[in-house]
């Protein structure tokens, strides 16, 4: 049965929800979709991509690649054919001069900066105002070590950027790992663009702690699908085996999005369940699959198969409070922060300083909005401690979403405790345009 949620462009009102059961097919993974689109463009020959995510972040990558002259055909709704422009040395795009608007998509802005810094063209890269507040200096510093000509057009260390042709020298470089793993991902993805002899001289050393490591594993796994093996020494040093270039795997399928799965699995864990997500399974490439382990620690029942996962609530109906290092699941950890409202004590989510430089300052935003339900929230430099309100969640809270898709999606779960209004719900278009429609098919008042 569908819930009757009132919705217009400005807000969505969710009634108090008691139960969540059923199954949803997940949208494609954002992280996999954008990596595969770029790898396909850099490969030699055509790649068929099935189950690609349709959302703002993937549209930004598709638009950028088309602007650069990469031939892309949409075969059907989520099925694309990309004609790679690789196989020439040095690599260049058919369009050597372009202005690219990349929205707020980190998985587009950072990797394209690295690729375009090497291809000897004139490019300007910009995004929404928030993208111009998200740091990129660590990546630019690493590319400058190779000789790249990159200028900050606004504030030093932040987009927008201008890239000009420059002599590039392959050499050993360093990159900081403690602000975003996307910088290392971007450098890894361009390793095969160097001519074979030069690639031998290339190595990337990470300085400082490397955060969000599963996303590096995802990058390496997808590069391997496109025929490129990277050798790594622990999480410190990465280099290419000689003489490798990207080769189209022919046809690739995009898994369902594990971060998007977290909202539905949490719904099952809070609201009776079982709730099943289809499109990811126990062998997923994505690190956010480990969100299910956190839910299990909170007492939820989890089952999984090759292409599905399912969550249901503990017999007691109440989740256990946890104390968890969430560095490996930075996106899905936001879902845990809202699930914490339904726990039997104070939940602590640690090692999430990167939240401050994402779609919004997520530590501050999350603390503000959780307090609207009467929760006691301690906001540390890199942690949150959430104590649920003793007498149940305050009714009719009005939640601001800060143009952050995950704020909108994870606060839908608060409706299991009380009616809630979510402002500006359309920010979900970044990764999951029909989130609220899918959510409403699972829940009952
Ligand atoms: O590489 C990726 O696909 C991503 C890496 C993570 O960012 P950080 O490495 O900045 O934590 C994650 O939050 C983001 O949504 C996607
Ligand atoms: C941090 C996120 O996005 P981005 O890829 O823009 O970094 C996210 O989706 O939660």
JSON list of N, CA, C and O in Angstrom, two decimals, residues 221-252:
[
{"chain": "A", "resi": 221, "resn": "UNK", "atom": "N", "xyz": [39.80, -2.49, -8.91]},
{"chain": "A", "resi": 221, "resn": "UNK", "atom": "CA", "xyz": [39.03, -3.61, -9.48]},
{"chain": "A", "resi": 221, "resn": "UNK", "atom": "C", "xyz": [38.48, -3.24, -10.86]},
{"chain": "A", "resi": 221, "resn": "UNK", "atom": "O", "xyz": [38.47, -4.06, -11.78]},
{"chain": "A", "resi": 222, "resn": "UNK", "atom": "N", "xyz": [38.03, -2.00, -11.01]},
{"chain": "A", "resi": 222, "resn": "UNK", "atom": "CA", "xyz": [37.44, -1.61, -12.30]},
{"chain": "A", "resi": 222, "resn": "UNK", "atom": "C", "xyz": [38.54, -1.37, -13.35]},
{"chain": "A", "resi": 222, "resn": "UNK", "atom": "O", "xyz": [38.35, -1.69, -14.53]},
{"chain": "A", "resi": 223, "resn": "UNK", "atom": "N", "xyz": [39.69, -0.85, -12.92]},
{"chain": "A", "resi": 223, "resn": "UNK", "atom": "CA", "xyz": [40.81, -0.74, -13.87]},
{"chain": "A", "resi": 223, "resn": "UNK", "atom": "C", "xyz": [41.19, -2.13, -14.38]},
{"chain": "A", "resi": 223, "resn": "UNK", "atom": "O", "xyz": [41.47, -2.32, -15.57]},
{"chain": "A", "resi": 224, "resn": "UNK", "atom": "N", "xyz": [41.15, -3.11, -13.47]},
{"chain": "A", "resi": 224, "resn": "UNK", "atom": "CA", "xyz": [41.49, -4.48, -13.88]},
{"chain": "A", "resi": 224, "resn": "UNK", "atom": "C", "xyz": [40.49, -5.00, -14.92]},
{"chain": "A", "resi": 224, "resn": "UNK", "atom": "O", "xyz": [40.86, -5.71, -15.85]},
{"chain": "A", "resi": 225, "resn": "UNK", "atom": "N", "xyz": [39.19, -4.64, -14.75]},
{"chain": "A", "resi": 225, "resn": "UNK", "atom": "CA", "xyz": [38.19, -5.04, -15.76]},
{"chain": "A", "resi": 225, "resn": "UNK", "atom": "C", "xyz": [38.54, -4.47, -17.13]},
{"chain": "A", "resi": 225, "resn": "UNK", "atom": "O", "xyz": [38.16, -5.02, -18.16]},
{"chain": "A", "resi": 226, "resn": "UNK", "atom": "N", "xyz": [39.22, -3.33, -17.14]},
{"chain": "A", "resi": 226, "resn": "UNK", "atom": "CA", "xyz": [39.62, -2.71, -18.40]},
{"chain": "A", "resi": 226, "resn": "UNK", "atom": "C", "xyz": [41.07, -3.07, -18.72]},
{"chain": "A", "resi": 226, "resn": "UNK", "atom": "O", "xyz": [41.76, -2.35, -19.46]},
{"chain": "A", "resi": 227, "resn": "UNK", "atom": "N", "xyz": [41.57, -4.17, -18.15]},
{"chain": "A", "resi": 227, "resn": "UNK", "atom": "CA", "xyz": [42.83, -4.75, -18.58]},
{"chain": "A", "resi": 227, "resn": "UNK", "atom": "C", "xyz": [44.09, -4.18, -17.96]},
{"chain": "A", "resi": 227, "resn": "UNK", "atom": "O", "xyz": [45.19, -4.46, -18.44]},
{"chain": "A", "resi": 228, "resn": "UNK", "atom": "N", "xyz": [43.96, -3.39, -16.90]},
{"chain": "A", "resi": 228, "resn": "UNK", "atom": "CA", "xyz": [45.14, -2.75, -16.32]},
{"chain": "A", "resi": 228, "resn": "UNK", "atom": "C", "xyz": [45.33, -3.20, -14.87]},
{"chain": "A", "resi": 228, "resn": "UNK", "atom": "O", "xyz": [44.43, -3.06, -14.04]},
{"chain": "A", "resi": 229, "resn": "UNK", "atom": "N", "xyz": [46.51, -3.74, -14.58]},
{"chain": "A", "resi": 229, "resn": "UNK", "atom": "CA", "xyz": [46.83, -4.20, -13.23]},
{"chain": "A", "resi": 229, "resn": "UNK", "atom": "C", "xyz": [47.75, -3.19, -12.55]},
{"chain": "A", "resi": 229, "resn": "UNK", "atom": "O", "xyz": [48.75, -2.79, -13.14]},
{"chain": "A", "resi": 230, "resn": "UNK", "atom": "N", "xyz": [47.41, -2.83, -11.33]},
{"chain": "A", "resi": 230, "resn": "UNK", "atom": "CA", "xyz": [48.27, -1.93, -10.56]},
{"chain": "A", "resi": 230, "resn": "UNK", "atom": "C", "xyz": [48.88, -2.73, -9.42]},
{"chain": "A", "resi": 230, "resn": "UNK", "atom": "O", "xyz": [48.19, -3.50, -8.75]},
{"chain": "A", "resi": 231, "resn": "UNK", "atom": "N", "xyz": [50.19, -2.56, -9.20]},
{"chain": "A", "resi": 231, "resn": "UNK", "atom": "CA", "xyz": [50.83, -3.22, -8.06]},
{"chain": "A", "resi": 231, "resn": "UNK", "atom": "C", "xyz": [50.83, -2.25, -6.90]},
{"chain": "A", "resi": 231, "resn": "UNK", "atom": "O", "xyz": [51.11, -1.07, -7.09]},
{"chain": "A", "resi": 232, "resn": "UNK", "atom": "N", "xyz": [50.52, -2.78, -5.71]},
{"chain": "A", "resi": 232, "resn": "UNK", "atom": "CA", "xyz": [50.56, -1.87, -4.57]},
{"chain": "A", "resi": 232, "resn": "UNK", "atom": "C", "xyz": [51.34, -2.47, -3.42]},
{"chain": "A", "resi": 232, "resn": "UNK", "atom": "O", "xyz": [51.31, -3.69, -3.22]},
{"chain": "A", "resi": 233, "resn": "UNK", "atom": "N", "xyz": [52.05, -1.59, -2.70]},
{"chain": "A", "resi": 233, "resn": "UNK", "atom": "CA", "xyz": [52.72, -2.02, -1.48]},
{"chain": "A", "resi": 233, "resn": "UNK", "atom": "C", "xyz": [51.89, -1.46, -0.35]},
{"chain": "A", "resi": 233, "resn": "UNK", "atom": "O", "xyz": [51.83, -0.23, -0.16]},
{"chain": "A", "resi": 234, "resn": "UNK", "atom": "N", "xyz": [51.20, -2.31, 0.36]},
{"chain": "A", "resi": 234, "resn": "UNK", "atom": "CA", "xyz": [50.25, -1.89, 1.40]},
{"chain": "A", "resi": 234, "resn": "UNK", "atom": "C", "xyz": [49.32, -0.85, 0.79]},
{"chain": "A", "resi": 234, "resn": "UNK", "atom": "O", "xyz": [48.87, -0.99, -0.33]},
{"chain": "A", "resi": 235, "resn": "UNK", "atom": "N", "xyz": [49.08, 0.24, 1.51]},
{"chain": "A", "resi": 235, "resn": "UNK", "atom": "CA", "xyz": [48.26, 1.33, 0.97]},
{"chain": "A", "resi": 235, "resn": "UNK", "atom": "C", "xyz": [49.12, 2.56, 0.74]},
{"chain": "A", "resi": 235, "resn": "UNK", "atom": "O", "xyz": [48.64, 3.67, 0.73]},
{"chain": "A", "resi": 236, "resn": "UNK", "atom": "N", "xyz": [50.44, 2.35, 0.56]},
{"chain": "A", "resi": 236, "resn": "UNK", "atom": "CA", "xyz": [51.40, 3.45, 0.52]},
{"chain": "A", "resi": 236, "resn": "UNK", "atom": "C", "xyz": [51.89, 3.77, -0.88]},
{"chain": "A", "resi": 236, "resn": "UNK", "atom": "O", "xyz": [52.13, 4.91, -1.21]},
{"chain": "A", "resi": 237, "resn": "UNK", "atom": "N", "xyz": [52.14, 2.71, -1.67]},
{"chain": "A", "resi": 237, "resn": "UNK", "atom": "CA", "xyz": [52.82, 2.95, -2.93]},
{"chain": "A", "resi": 237, "resn": "UNK", "atom": "C", "xyz": [52.16, 2.14, -4.04]},
{"chain": "A", "resi": 237, "resn": "UNK", "atom": "O", "xyz": [51.86, 0.95, -3.86]},
{"chain": "A", "resi": 238, "resn": "UNK", "atom": "N", "xyz": [51.93, 2.81, -5.15]},
{"chain": "A", "resi": 238, "resn": "UNK", "atom": "CA", "xyz": [51.21, 2.18, -6.26]},
{"chain": "A", "resi": 238, "resn": "UNK", "atom": "C", "xyz": [51.99, 2.40, -7.54]},
{"chain": "A", "resi": 238, "resn": "UNK", "atom": "O", "xyz": [52.49, 3.49, -7.80]},
{"chain": "A", "resi": 239, "resn": "UNK", "atom": "N", "xyz": [52.12, 1.34, -8.36]},
{"chain": "A", "resi": 239, "resn": "UNK", "atom": "CA", "xyz": [52.73, 1.51, -9.67]},
{"chain": "A", "resi": 239, "resn": "UNK", "atom": "C", "xyz": [52.14, 0.52, -10.66]},
{"chain": "A", "resi": 239, "resn": "UNK", "atom": "O", "xyz": [51.53, -0.48, -10.28]},
{"chain": "A", "resi": 240, "resn": "UNK", "atom": "N", "xyz": [52.34, 0.87, -11.94]},
{"chain": "A", "resi": 240, "resn": "UNK", "atom": "CA", "xyz": [51.77, 0.07, -13.01]},
{"chain": "A", "resi": 240, "resn": "UNK", "atom": "C", "xyz": [52.80, -0.95, -13.46]},
{"chain": "A", "resi": 240, "resn": "UNK", "atom": "O", "xyz": [53.99, -0.63, -13.52]},
{"chain": "A", "resi": 241, "resn": "UNK", "atom": "N", "xyz": [52.34, -2.18, -13.77]},
{"chain": "A", "resi": 241, "resn": "UNK", "atom": "CA", "xyz": [53.26, -3.07, -14.48]},
{"chain": "A", "resi": 241, "resn": "UNK", "atom": "C", "xyz": [53.43, -2.52, -15.88]},
{"chain": "A", "resi": 241, "resn": "UNK", "atom": "O", "xyz": [52.48, -1.97, -16.45]},
{"chain": "A", "resi": 242, "resn": "UNK", "atom": "N", "xyz": [54.62, -2.67, -16.44]},
{"chain": "A", "resi": 242, "resn": "UNK", "atom": "CA", "xyz": [54.94, -2.01, -17.72]},
{"chain": "A", "resi": 242, "resn": "UNK", "atom": "C", "xyz": [53.96, -2.41, -18.83]},
{"chain": "A", "resi": 242, "resn": "UNK", "atom": "O", "xyz": [53.35, -3.47, -18.80]},
{"chain": "A", "resi": 243, "resn": "UNK", "atom": "N", "xyz": [53.82, -1.51, -19.80]},
{"chain": "A", "resi": 243, "resn": "UNK", "atom": "CA", "xyz": [53.15, -1.80, -21.05]},
{"chain": "A", "resi": 243, "resn": "UNK", "atom": "C", "xyz": [51.69, -2.22, -20.93]},
{"chain": "A", "resi": 243, "resn": "UNK", "atom": "O", "xyz": [51.28, -3.28, -21.41]},
{"chain": "A", "resi": 244, "resn": "UNK", "atom": "N", "xyz": [50.91, -1.41, -20.28]},
{"chain": "A", "resi": 244, "resn": "UNK", "atom": "CA", "xyz": [49.49, -1.72, -20.18]},
{"chain": "A", "resi": 244, "resn": "UNK", "atom": "C", "xyz": [48.68, -0.53, -20.65]},
{"chain": "A", "resi": 244, "resn": "UNK", "atom": "O", "xyz": [49.04, 0.62, -20.39]},
{"chain": "A", "resi": 245, "resn": "UNK", "atom": "N", "xyz": [47.59, -0.80, -21.36]},
{"chain": "A", "resi": 245, "resn": "UNK", "atom": "CA", "xyz": [46.67, 0.29, -21.68]},
{"chain": "A", "resi": 245, "resn": "UNK", "atom": "C", "xyz": [45.25, -0.22, -21.52]},
{"chain": "A", "resi": 245, "resn": "UNK", "atom": "O", "xyz": [45.02, -1.43, -21.44]},
{"chain": "A", "resi": 246, "resn": "UNK", "atom": "N", "xyz": [44.30, 0.72, -21.43]},
{"chain": "A", "resi": 246, "resn": "UNK", "atom": "CA", "xyz": [42.92, 0.30, -21.22]},
{"chain": "A", "resi": 246, "resn": "UNK", "atom": "C", "xyz": [42.37, -0.38, -22.47]},
{"chain": "A", "resi": 246, "resn": "UNK", "atom": "O", "xyz": [42.51, 0.14, -23.58]},
{"chain": "A", "resi": 247, "resn": "UNK", "atom": "N", "xyz": [41.74, -1.54, -22.24]},
{"chain": "A", "resi": 247, "resn": "UNK", "atom": "CA", "xyz": [41.09, -2.26, -23.34]},
{"chain": "A", "resi": 247, "resn": "UNK", "atom": "C", "xyz": [39.64, -2.48, -22.96]},
{"chain": "A", "resi": 247, "resn": "UNK", "atom": "O", "xyz": [39.34, -2.86, -21.82]},
{"chain": "A", "resi": 248, "resn": "UNK", "atom": "N", "xyz": [38.77, -2.24, -23.91]},
{"chain": "A", "resi": 248, "resn": "UNK", "atom": "CA", "xyz": [37.35, -2.42, -23.62]},
{"chain": "A", "resi": 248, "resn": "UNK", "atom": "C", "xyz": [37.05, -3.87, -23.25]},
{"chain": "A", "resi": 248, "resn": "UNK", "atom": "O", "xyz": [37.50, -4.79, -23.93]},
{"chain": "A", "resi": 249, "resn": "UNK", "atom": "N", "xyz": [36.28, -4.09, -22.17]},
{"chain": "A", "resi": 249, "resn": "UNK", "atom": "CA", "xyz": [35.87, -5.45, -21.84]},
{"chain": "A", "resi": 249, "resn": "UNK", "atom": "C", "xyz": [34.69, -5.90, -22.69]},
{"chain": "A", "resi": 249, "resn": "UNK", "atom": "O", "xyz": [34.15, -6.99, -22.46]},
{"chain": "A", "resi": 250, "resn": "UNK", "atom": "N", "xyz": [34.23, -5.08, -23.64]},
{"chain": "A", "resi": 250, "resn": "UNK", "atom": "CA", "xyz": [33.07, -5.44, -24.45]},
{"chain": "A", "resi": 250, "resn": "UNK", "atom": "C", "xyz": [31.81, -4.93, -23.80]},
{"chain": "A", "resi": 250, "resn": "UNK", "atom": "O", "xyz": [31.35, -3.83, -24.09]},
{"chain": "A", "resi": 251, "resn": "UNK", "atom": "N", "xyz": [31.28, -5.73, -22.85]},
{"chain": "A", "resi": 251, "resn": "UNK", "atom": "CA", "xyz": [30.03, -5.35, -22.19]},
{"chain": "A", "resi": 251, "resn": "UNK", "atom": "C", "xyz": [30.24, -5.37, -20.68]},
{"chain": "A", "resi": 251, "resn": "UNK", "atom": "O", "xyz": [30.86, -6.31, -20.16]},
{"chain": "A", "resi": 252, "resn": "UNK", "atom": "N", "xyz": [29.76, -4.36, -19.98]},
{"chain": "A", "resi": 252, "resn": "UNK", "atom": "CA", "xyz": [29.87, -4.35, -18.52]},
{"chain": "A", "resi": 252, "resn": "UNK", "atom": "C", "xyz": [28.52, -4.01, -17.90]},
{"chain": "A", "resi": 252, "resn": "UNK", "atom": "O", "xyz": [27.75, -3.22, -18.46]}
]
